[in-house]
Coordinates of C-alpha atoms in Angstrom, one line a residue:
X17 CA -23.7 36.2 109.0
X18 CA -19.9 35.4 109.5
X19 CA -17.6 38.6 109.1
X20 CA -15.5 36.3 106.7
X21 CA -18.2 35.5 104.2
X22 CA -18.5 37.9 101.2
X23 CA -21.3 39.8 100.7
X24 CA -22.1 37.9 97.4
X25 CA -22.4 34.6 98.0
X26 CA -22.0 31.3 95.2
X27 CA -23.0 31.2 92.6
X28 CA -22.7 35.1 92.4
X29 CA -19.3 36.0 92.9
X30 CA -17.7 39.6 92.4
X31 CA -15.7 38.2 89.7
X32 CA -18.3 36.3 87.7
X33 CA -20.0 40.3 87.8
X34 CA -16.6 42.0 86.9
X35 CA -15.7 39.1 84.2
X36 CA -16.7 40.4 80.6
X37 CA -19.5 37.6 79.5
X38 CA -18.6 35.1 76.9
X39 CA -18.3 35.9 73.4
X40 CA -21.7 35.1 71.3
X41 CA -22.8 34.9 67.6
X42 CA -25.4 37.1 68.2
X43 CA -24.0 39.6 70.0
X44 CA -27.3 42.2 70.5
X45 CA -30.8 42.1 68.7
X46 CA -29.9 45.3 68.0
X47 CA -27.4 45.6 64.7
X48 CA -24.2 47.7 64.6
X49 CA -23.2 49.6 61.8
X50 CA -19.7 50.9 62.1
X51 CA -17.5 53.2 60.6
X52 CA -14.2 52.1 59.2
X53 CA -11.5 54.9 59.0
X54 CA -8.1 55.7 59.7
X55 CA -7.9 54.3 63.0
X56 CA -10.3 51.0 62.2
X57 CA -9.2 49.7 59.0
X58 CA -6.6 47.3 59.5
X59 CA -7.7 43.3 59.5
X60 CA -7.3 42.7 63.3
X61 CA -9.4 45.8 63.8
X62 CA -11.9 45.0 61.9
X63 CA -11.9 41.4 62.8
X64 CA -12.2 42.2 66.1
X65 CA -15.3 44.4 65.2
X66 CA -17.3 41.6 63.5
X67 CA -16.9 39.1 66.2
X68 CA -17.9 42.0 68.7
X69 CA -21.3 42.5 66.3
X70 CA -20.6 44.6 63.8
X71 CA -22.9 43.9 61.0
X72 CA -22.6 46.7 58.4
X73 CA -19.1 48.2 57.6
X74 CA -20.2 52.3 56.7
X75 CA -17.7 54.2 54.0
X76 CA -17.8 57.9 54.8
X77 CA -17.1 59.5 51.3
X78 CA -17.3 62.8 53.0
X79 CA -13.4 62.4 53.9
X80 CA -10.6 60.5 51.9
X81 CA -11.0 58.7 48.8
X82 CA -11.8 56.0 46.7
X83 CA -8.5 54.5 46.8
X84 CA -8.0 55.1 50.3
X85 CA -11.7 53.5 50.6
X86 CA -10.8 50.8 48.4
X87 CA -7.7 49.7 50.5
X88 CA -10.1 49.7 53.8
X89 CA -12.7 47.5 52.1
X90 CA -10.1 45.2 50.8
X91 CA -9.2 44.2 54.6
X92 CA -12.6 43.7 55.6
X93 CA -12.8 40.9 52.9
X94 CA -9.8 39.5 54.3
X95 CA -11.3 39.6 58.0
X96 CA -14.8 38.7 56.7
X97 CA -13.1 35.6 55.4
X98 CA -11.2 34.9 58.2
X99 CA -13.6 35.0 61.0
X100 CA -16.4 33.7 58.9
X101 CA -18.7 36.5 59.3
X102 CA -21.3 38.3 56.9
X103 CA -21.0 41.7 56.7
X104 CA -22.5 44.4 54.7
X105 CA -21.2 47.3 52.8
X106 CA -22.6 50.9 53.4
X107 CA -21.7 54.1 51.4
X108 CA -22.3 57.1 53.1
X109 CA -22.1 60.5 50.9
X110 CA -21.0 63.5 51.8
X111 CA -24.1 65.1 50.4
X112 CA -24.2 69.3 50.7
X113 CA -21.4 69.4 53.4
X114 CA -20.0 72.8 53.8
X115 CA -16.4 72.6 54.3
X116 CA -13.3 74.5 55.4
X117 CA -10.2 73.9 53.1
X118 CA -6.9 73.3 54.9
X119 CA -4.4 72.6 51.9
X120 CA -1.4 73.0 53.9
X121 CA -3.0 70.5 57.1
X122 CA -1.0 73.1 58.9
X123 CA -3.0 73.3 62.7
X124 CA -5.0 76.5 62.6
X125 CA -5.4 78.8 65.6
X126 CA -8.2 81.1 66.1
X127 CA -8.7 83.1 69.5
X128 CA -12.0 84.4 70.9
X129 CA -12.8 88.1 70.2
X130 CA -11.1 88.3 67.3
X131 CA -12.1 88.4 63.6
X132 CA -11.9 85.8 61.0
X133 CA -13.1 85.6 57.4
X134 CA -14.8 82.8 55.2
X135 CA -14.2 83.1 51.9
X136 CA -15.0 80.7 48.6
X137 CA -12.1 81.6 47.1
X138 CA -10.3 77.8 47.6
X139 CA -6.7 79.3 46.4
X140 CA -6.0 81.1 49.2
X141 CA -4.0 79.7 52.8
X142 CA -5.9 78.7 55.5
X143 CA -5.1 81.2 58.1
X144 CA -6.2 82.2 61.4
X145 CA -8.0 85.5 60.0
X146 CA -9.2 83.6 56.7
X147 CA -10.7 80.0 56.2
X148 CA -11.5 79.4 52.8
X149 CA -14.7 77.4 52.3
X150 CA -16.2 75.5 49.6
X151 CA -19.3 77.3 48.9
X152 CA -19.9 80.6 46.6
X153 CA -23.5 81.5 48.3
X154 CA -22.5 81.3 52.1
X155 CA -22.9 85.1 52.3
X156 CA -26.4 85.5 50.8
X157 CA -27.5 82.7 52.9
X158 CA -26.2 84.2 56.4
X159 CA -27.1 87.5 58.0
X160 CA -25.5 90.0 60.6
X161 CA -26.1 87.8 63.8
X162 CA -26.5 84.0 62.7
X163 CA -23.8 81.6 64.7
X164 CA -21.5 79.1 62.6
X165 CA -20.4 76.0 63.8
X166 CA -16.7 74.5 62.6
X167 CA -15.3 71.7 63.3
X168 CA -15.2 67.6 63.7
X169 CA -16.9 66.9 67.0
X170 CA -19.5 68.8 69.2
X171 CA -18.5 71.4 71.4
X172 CA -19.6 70.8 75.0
X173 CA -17.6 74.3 76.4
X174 CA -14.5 72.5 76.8
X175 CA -13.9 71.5 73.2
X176 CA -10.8 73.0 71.8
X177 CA -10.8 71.6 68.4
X178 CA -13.9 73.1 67.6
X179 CA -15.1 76.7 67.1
X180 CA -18.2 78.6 67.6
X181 CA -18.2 81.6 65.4
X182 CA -21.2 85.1 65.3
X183 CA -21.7 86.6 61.6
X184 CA -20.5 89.9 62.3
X185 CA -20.9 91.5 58.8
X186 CA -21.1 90.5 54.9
X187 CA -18.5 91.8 52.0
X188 CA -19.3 90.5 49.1
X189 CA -19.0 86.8 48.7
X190 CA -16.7 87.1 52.1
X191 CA -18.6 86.2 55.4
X192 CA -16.7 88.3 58.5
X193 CA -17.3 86.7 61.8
X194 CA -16.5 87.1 65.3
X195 CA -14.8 84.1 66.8
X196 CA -16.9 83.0 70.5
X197 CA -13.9 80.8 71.4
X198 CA -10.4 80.0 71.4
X199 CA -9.8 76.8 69.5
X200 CA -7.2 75.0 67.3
X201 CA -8.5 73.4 64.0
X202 CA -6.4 70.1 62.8
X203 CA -6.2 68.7 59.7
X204 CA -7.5 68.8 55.9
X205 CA -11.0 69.7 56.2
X206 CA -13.6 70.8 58.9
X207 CA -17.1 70.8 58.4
X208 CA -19.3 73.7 58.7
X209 CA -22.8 74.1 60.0
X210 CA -25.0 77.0 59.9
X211 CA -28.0 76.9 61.6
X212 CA -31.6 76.9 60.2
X213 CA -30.6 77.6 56.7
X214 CA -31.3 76.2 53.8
X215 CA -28.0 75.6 51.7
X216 CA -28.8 76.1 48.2
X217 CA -26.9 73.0 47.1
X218 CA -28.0 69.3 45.7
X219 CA -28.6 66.7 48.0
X220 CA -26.8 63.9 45.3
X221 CA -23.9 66.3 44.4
X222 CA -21.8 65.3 41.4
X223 CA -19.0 64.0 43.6
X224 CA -21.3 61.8 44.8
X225 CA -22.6 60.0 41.5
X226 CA -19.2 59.9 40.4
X227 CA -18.3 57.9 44.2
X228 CA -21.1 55.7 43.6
X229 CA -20.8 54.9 39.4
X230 CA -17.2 54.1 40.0
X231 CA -16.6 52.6 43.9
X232 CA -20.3 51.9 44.5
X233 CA -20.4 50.1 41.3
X234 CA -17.3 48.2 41.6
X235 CA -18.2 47.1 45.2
X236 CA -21.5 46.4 44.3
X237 CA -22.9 48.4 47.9
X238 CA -25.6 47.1 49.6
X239 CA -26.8 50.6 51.4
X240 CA -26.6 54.3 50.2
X241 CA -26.9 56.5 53.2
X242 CA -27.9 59.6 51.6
X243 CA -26.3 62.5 53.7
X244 CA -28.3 65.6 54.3
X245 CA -31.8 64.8 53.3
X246 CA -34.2 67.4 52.9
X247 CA -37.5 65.8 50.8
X248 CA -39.0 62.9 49.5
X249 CA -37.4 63.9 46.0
X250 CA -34.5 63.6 47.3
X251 CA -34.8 60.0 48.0
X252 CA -36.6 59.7 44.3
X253 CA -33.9 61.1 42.6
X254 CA -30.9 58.9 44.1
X255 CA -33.2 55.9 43.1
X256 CA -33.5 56.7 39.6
X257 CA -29.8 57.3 39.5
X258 CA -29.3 54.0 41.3
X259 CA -31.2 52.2 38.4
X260 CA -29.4 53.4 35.9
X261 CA -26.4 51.1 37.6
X262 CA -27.0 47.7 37.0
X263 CA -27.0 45.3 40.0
X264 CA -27.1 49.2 42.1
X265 CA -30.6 49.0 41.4
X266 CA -31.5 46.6 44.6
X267 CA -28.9 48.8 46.5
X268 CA -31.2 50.2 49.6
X269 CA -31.2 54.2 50.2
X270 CA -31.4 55.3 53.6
X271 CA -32.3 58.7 54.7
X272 CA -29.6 60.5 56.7
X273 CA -31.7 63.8 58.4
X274 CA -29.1 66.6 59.5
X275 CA -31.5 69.3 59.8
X276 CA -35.0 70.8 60.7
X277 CA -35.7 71.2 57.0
X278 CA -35.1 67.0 56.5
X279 CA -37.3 67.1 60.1
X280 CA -40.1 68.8 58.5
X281 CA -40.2 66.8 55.7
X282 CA -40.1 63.6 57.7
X283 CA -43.3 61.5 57.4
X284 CA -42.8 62.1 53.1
X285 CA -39.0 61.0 53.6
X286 CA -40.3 57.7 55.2
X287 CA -42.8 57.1 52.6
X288 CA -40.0 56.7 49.7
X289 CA -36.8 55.7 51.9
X290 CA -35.9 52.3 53.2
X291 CA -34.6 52.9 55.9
X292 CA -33.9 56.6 58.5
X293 CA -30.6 57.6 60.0
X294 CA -30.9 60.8 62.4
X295 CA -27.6 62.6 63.0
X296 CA -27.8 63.7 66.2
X297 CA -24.7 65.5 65.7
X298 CA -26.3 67.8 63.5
X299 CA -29.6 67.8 64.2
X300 CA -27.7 69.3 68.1
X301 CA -26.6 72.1 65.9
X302 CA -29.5 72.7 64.1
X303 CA -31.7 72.6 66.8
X304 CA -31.4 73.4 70.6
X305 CA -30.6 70.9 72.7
X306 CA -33.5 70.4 74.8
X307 CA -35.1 69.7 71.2
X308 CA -32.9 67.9 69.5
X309 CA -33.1 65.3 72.9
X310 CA -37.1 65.6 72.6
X311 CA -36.7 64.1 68.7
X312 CA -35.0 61.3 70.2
X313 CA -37.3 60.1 73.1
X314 CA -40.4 60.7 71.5
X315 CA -42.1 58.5 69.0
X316 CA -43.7 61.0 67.5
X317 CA -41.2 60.3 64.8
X318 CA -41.6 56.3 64.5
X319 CA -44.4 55.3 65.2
X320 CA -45.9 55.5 61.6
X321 CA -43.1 52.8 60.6
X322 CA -46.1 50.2 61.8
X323 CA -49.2 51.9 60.9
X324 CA -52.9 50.9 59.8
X325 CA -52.7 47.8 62.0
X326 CA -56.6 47.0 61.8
X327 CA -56.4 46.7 58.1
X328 CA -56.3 43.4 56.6
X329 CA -53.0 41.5 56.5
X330 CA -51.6 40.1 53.4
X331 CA -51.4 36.2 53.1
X332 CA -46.9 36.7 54.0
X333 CA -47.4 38.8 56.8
X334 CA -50.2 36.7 58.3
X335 CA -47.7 33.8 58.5
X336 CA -45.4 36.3 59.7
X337 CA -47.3 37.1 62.4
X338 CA -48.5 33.5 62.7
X339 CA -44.8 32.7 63.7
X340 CA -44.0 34.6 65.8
X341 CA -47.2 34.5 68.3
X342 CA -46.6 30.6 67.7
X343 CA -42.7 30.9 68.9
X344 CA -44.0 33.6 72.0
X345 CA -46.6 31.0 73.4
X346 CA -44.4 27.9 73.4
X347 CA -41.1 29.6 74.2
X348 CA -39.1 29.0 71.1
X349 CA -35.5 29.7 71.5
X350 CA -35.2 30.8 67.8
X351 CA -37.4 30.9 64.3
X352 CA -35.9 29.5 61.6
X353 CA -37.1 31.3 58.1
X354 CA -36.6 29.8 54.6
X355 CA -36.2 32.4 51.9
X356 CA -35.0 33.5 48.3
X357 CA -35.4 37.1 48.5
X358 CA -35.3 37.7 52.4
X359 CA -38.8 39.5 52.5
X360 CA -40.1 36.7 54.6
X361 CA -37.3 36.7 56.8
X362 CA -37.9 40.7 57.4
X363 CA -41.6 40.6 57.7
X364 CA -41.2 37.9 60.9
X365 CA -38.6 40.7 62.4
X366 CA -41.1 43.4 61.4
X367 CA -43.0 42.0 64.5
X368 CA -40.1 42.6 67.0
X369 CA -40.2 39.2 68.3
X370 CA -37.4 38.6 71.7
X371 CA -35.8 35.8 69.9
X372 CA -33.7 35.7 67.3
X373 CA -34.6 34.7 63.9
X374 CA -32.5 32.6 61.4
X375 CA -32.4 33.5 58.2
X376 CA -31.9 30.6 55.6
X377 CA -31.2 32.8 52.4
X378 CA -31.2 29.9 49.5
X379 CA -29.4 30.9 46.0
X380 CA -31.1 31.2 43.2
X381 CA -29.6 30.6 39.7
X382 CA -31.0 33.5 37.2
X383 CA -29.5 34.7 33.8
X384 CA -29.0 38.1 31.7
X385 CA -29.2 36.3 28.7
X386 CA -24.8 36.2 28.4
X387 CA -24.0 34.2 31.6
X388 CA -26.1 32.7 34.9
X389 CA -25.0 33.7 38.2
X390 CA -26.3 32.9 41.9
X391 CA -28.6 35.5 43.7
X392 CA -28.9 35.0 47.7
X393 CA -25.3 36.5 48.9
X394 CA -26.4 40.4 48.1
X395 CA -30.4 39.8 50.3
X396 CA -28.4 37.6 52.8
X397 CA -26.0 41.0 53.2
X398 CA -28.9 43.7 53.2
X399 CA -30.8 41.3 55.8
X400 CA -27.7 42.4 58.3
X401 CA -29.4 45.7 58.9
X402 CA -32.3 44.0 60.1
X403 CA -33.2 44.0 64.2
X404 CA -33.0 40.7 65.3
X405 CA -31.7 39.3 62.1
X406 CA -29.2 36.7 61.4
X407 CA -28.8 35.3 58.0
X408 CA -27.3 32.4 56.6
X409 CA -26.5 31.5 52.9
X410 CA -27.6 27.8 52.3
X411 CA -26.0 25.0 49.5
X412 CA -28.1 26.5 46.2
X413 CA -28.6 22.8 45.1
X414 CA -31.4 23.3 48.1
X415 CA -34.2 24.9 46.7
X416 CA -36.6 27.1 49.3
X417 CA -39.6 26.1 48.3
X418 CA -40.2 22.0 48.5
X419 CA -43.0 20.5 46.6
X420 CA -42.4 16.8 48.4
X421 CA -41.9 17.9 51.9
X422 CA -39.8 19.7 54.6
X423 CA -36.1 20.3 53.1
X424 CA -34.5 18.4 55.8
X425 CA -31.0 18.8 54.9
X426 CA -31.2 22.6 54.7
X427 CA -33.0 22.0 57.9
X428 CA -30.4 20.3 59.5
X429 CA -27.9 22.7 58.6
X430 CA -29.9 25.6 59.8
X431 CA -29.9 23.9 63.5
X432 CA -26.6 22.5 63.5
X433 CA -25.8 26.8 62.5
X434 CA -28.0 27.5 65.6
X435 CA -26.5 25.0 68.0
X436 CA -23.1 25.6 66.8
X437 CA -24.1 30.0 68.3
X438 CA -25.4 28.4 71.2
X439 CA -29.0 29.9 70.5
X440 CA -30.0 26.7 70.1
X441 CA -29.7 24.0 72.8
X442 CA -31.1 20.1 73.4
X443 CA -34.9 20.3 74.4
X444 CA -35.4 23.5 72.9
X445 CA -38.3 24.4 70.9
X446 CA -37.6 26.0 67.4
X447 CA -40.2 27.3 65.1
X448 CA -39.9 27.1 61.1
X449 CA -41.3 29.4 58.2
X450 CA -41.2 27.6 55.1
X451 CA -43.0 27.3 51.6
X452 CA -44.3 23.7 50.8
X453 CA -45.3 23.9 47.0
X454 CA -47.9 26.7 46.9
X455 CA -48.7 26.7 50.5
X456 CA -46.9 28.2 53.5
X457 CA -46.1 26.2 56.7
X458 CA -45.1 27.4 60.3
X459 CA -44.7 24.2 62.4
X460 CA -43.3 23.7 65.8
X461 CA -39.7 21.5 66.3
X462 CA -38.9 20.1 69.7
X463 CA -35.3 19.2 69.4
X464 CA -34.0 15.8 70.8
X465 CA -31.1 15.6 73.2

């Protein structure tokens, strides 16, 4: 080889490795659900997170409030607009979260071997020998021994905003612990973790329903991430509340497990929830770390999402599956999926198939008996969450279902949408899910040049 020729040769060149790949519409199979906060929520932010892939904007009620929530979601509307992208709304509660109350924001320091004191009573300073705390029954929860956690990130050893603290003894409603390490707390409010306790403490507090009948209501939220779930009731109990709120009742809960007691309770949890969110965050204080990893690489905890797969398939998911074998064996580059409710459209990405799958989500026009409105925007919005998932709201005067034939317009628009991502491509194969009068039809497309 000559000395002057680089070790990678055309067309692999170092730049073409080092050069960030082009920008896509479909960004990852894989959906993104971010969290928009104090450092994310202006419009080029978040603009710049939904053409990266961010599908589902998350609202973490556990900090700030609605108004400053309010002002946040108002710019993603603007962004969504302006780059033409779908994006779903997400309100996370703050559930049972034990707190430390920082009125003054004033930085706290605490130094190791010394004492400090948690106490409920919420009038007094935040100090660095007294935190108050928003909880009454800390102290006959805890006992002489038990390690606290405070703070806003994990502690790795080399975390200074963060403090581990040892119960050293109980007076009263007070909690008097030993501090393991030197730390400086920052701002309003610091979460608390105790492990392996049960906190004694709703999972749907009353902040909570109040977030969700006044924000949740107003924004009309397409998920409810339930913080801190502990049992299947849980999950029960936020639906019932949720259908007591109009349009809220087609709002999806998901499960957000923090502890071992949500851990234990996990297989009844996924029975009632539509979806599971594991906070590793908490679930690393909760449990021990070589544990908590365990959780996360095993599927001891997943694999009952697809169960029962020798039982007889209903006639939805057989076309379902139909579609997808269909697109594997002749190399589709996408499946195209006509639907009103988007249950279709999920049952074909139930099946995890390596190619993404286009969503047509066609309006619907339905009543209340005082004035008709259009369905199709809020099931094109929950679809976001989906793996592999990309949905598109078609022209309502298109109806889903066609009695005379393939809707070829809606058709047309669905492949120009593909093309237009560059998912689609001349030559390709596409294949299409869609309801002919009573029957349903996968066929095969080979696309012209």
């Amino acid at each position: 080889m000559n000395s002057n020729h680089l070790l990678l040769e055309e067309p692999i060149r170092m730049s073409s490795i080092l050069e960030p790949p082009k920008p896509s519409f479909f960004p990852a199979m894989t959906k993104i659900v971010g969290t928009l906060g104090p450092k994310s929520r202006s419009v080029e932010i978040i603009s710049g997170c939904l053409k990266s892939g961010m599908s589902v904007a998350r609202f973490d009620f556990s900090w700030g409030d609605s108004e400053f929530h309010q002002q946040t979601l108002e710019n993603l509307k603007i962004a969504v607009k302006s780059t033409k992208k779908l994006c779903a709304i997400m309100l996370d509660t703050g559930g049972p979260e034990l707190q430390v109350v920082n009125k003054t924001e004033q930085p706290i320091s605490l130094e190791a071997d010394t004492k400090v004191i948690l106490t409920p009573d919420q009038d007094k300073q935040a100090t660095s020998n007294l935190l108050p705390i928003n909880f009454h029954g800390l102290s006959k929860a805890v006992k002489k021994g038990d390690t606290i956690f405070i703070g806003q990130y994990l502690f790795t050893g080399n975390e200074t905003t963060s403090v581990w603290l040892e119960v050293a003894e109980l007076s009263g409603e007070d909690v008097v612990c030993l501090i393991k390490n030197s730390a400086t707390l920052s701002g309003p409010l610091y979460t608390l973790h105790v492990s392996q306790i049960r906190i004694d403490m709703p999972t749907l507090t009353d902040k909570d329903k109040e977030v969700i009948s006044t924000w949740g209501v107003r924004n009309n939220i397409d998920f409810l991430s339930l913080s801190y779930t502990r049992h299947a009731e849980d999950i029960r109990h936020a639906r019932a509340f949720l259908s007591k709120l109009g349009e809220l009742n087609r709002t999806q809960i998901f499960a957000k497990i923090e502890n071992i007691e949500g851990l234990t309770h996990f297989d009844e949890i996924l029975q009632e929830a539509d979806g599971i969110i594991l906070s590793r965050g908490n679930l690393g204080i909760d449990l021990p770390t070589e544990k908590a990893e365990k959780v996360f690489n095993q599927d001891l905890y997943f694999k009952k999402t697809v169960k029962y797969v020798g039982e007889p398939m209903s006639h939805l998911e057989s076309i379902a599956s139909s579609a997808v074998r269909a697109a594997i064996k002749v190399k589709a580059s996408a499946i195209i999926c006509f639907t009103s409710t988007g249950r279709a459209a999920r049952l074909i990405a139930k099946y995890r198939p390596t190619l993404p799958v286009i969503s047509v989500v066609i309006p619907r026009l339905k009543t209340n008996q005082l004035h008709w409105t259009f369905s199709g925007a809020f099931e094109a919005r929950q679809s976001l969450i989906v793996r592999g998932l990309f949905p598109m709201l078609a022209d309502p005067r298109h109806p889903a279902e066609s009695k005379t034939g393939t809707n070829e317009s809606v058709l047309k628009v669905a492949l120009d949408h593909g093309k237009a991502s560059g998912v689609i491509k001349p030559h390709d194969r596409v294949v299409v899910c869609q309801k002919l009068g009573d029957a349903s039809v996968v066929k095969i497309l080979e696309l012209e040049a």
